[in-house]
Amino acid sequence: MNPDDVADLIESELEDADATVRPARDKHDEDHLAATVISPAFEGQTLVQQHQQVYDALDDHMTTDIHALELSTYTPEEYEEHGGE
């Protein structure tokens, strides 16, 4: 699955999300992806709950189109505090 399509899907399913998705390894390994997702929907949630929201947004794609997904999730405030990645 194309990284841009994955980002679009995450953004369409999570409240005010900003997602950046790239190949985790090299550009020819499209089923191993890394994503940074920023959303106010993560406020007050544990890291596990945040990641579960992203997996839920991707639904069946996690078992059919994406082999592995490295996730970094933040609320907008957390992202600002960390100065981005």
Coordinates of C-alpha atoms in Angstrom, one line a residue:
M1 CA 0.0 0.0 0.0
N2 CA 1.3 3.4 -0.9
P3 CA 2.5 5.5 2.1
D4 CA 0.4 8.5 0.9
D5 CA -2.7 6.3 0.8
V6 CA -2.0 5.1 4.3
A7 CA -1.6 8.7 5.6
D8 CA -4.9 9.7 3.8
L9 CA -6.7 6.8 5.4
I10 CA -5.5 7.6 8.9
E11 CA -6.3 11.3 8.5
S12 CA -9.8 10.4 7.2
E13 CA -10.6 8.2 10.2
L14 CA -9.0 10.1 13.1
E15 CA -10.2 13.5 14.4
D16 CA -8.1 16.3 13.0
A17 CA -5.2 13.9 12.4
D18 CA -2.0 14.9 10.7
A19 CA -0.2 11.7 9.5
T20 CA 3.2 11.3 7.8
V21 CA 3.9 7.9 6.5
R22 CA 7.2 6.7 4.9
P23 CA 8.8 3.3 4.1
A24 CA 10.5 2.1 7.3
R25 CA 13.3 0.4 5.5
D26 CA 13.9 1.3 1.9
K27 CA 11.6 2.6 -0.8
H28 CA 11.2 -0.8 -2.4
D29 CA 9.8 -2.4 0.8
E30 CA 6.3 -0.9 0.7
D31 CA 4.7 -3.2 3.2
H32 CA 7.0 -2.1 6.1
L33 CA 6.0 1.5 7.0
A34 CA 6.7 4.1 9.6
A35 CA 4.1 6.6 10.6
T36 CA 4.0 9.7 12.8
V37 CA 0.4 10.6 13.7
I38 CA -0.6 13.8 15.5
S39 CA -4.2 14.0 16.7
P40 CA -6.2 15.6 19.6
A41 CA -8.1 12.3 19.7
F42 CA -5.1 10.9 21.6
E43 CA -5.6 13.3 24.5
G44 CA -5.8 11.4 27.8
Q45 CA -5.1 8.0 26.2
T46 CA -2.3 5.6 26.9
L47 CA 0.2 4.9 24.1
V48 CA -1.4 1.5 23.6
Q49 CA -4.8 3.1 23.2
Q50 CA -3.4 5.7 20.7
H51 CA -1.8 2.9 18.6
Q52 CA -5.0 0.9 18.7
Q53 CA -6.9 3.9 17.3
V54 CA -4.5 4.0 14.3
Y55 CA -4.8 0.3 13.8
D56 CA -8.6 0.6 13.9
A57 CA -8.4 3.4 11.3
L58 CA -6.4 1.1 9.0
D59 CA -8.8 -1.8 9.6
D60 CA -8.2 -4.8 7.3
H61 CA -5.3 -3.1 5.6
M62 CA -3.2 -4.1 8.6
T63 CA -3.6 -7.7 7.7
T64 CA -3.8 -7.5 3.9
D65 CA -1.7 -4.6 2.6
I66 CA 0.7 -3.6 5.5
H67 CA 3.1 -6.1 7.0
A68 CA 4.5 -3.9 9.7
L69 CA 3.9 -0.4 11.0
E70 CA 6.2 1.5 13.2
L71 CA 4.1 4.1 15.0
S72 CA 4.9 7.4 16.8
T73 CA 1.8 9.0 18.1
Y74 CA 1.3 12.4 19.7
T75 CA -1.3 14.9 20.8
P76 CA -0.6 18.3 19.2
E77 CA 0.7 19.6 22.6
E78 CA 3.1 16.6 22.9
Y79 CA 4.4 17.1 19.4
E80 CA 5.1 20.8 20.1
E81 CA 6.9 19.9 23.4
H82 CA 9.1 17.4 21.6
G83 CA 9.9 19.9 18.8
G84 CA 8.7 17.3 16.2
E85 CA 10.8 14.3 15.4

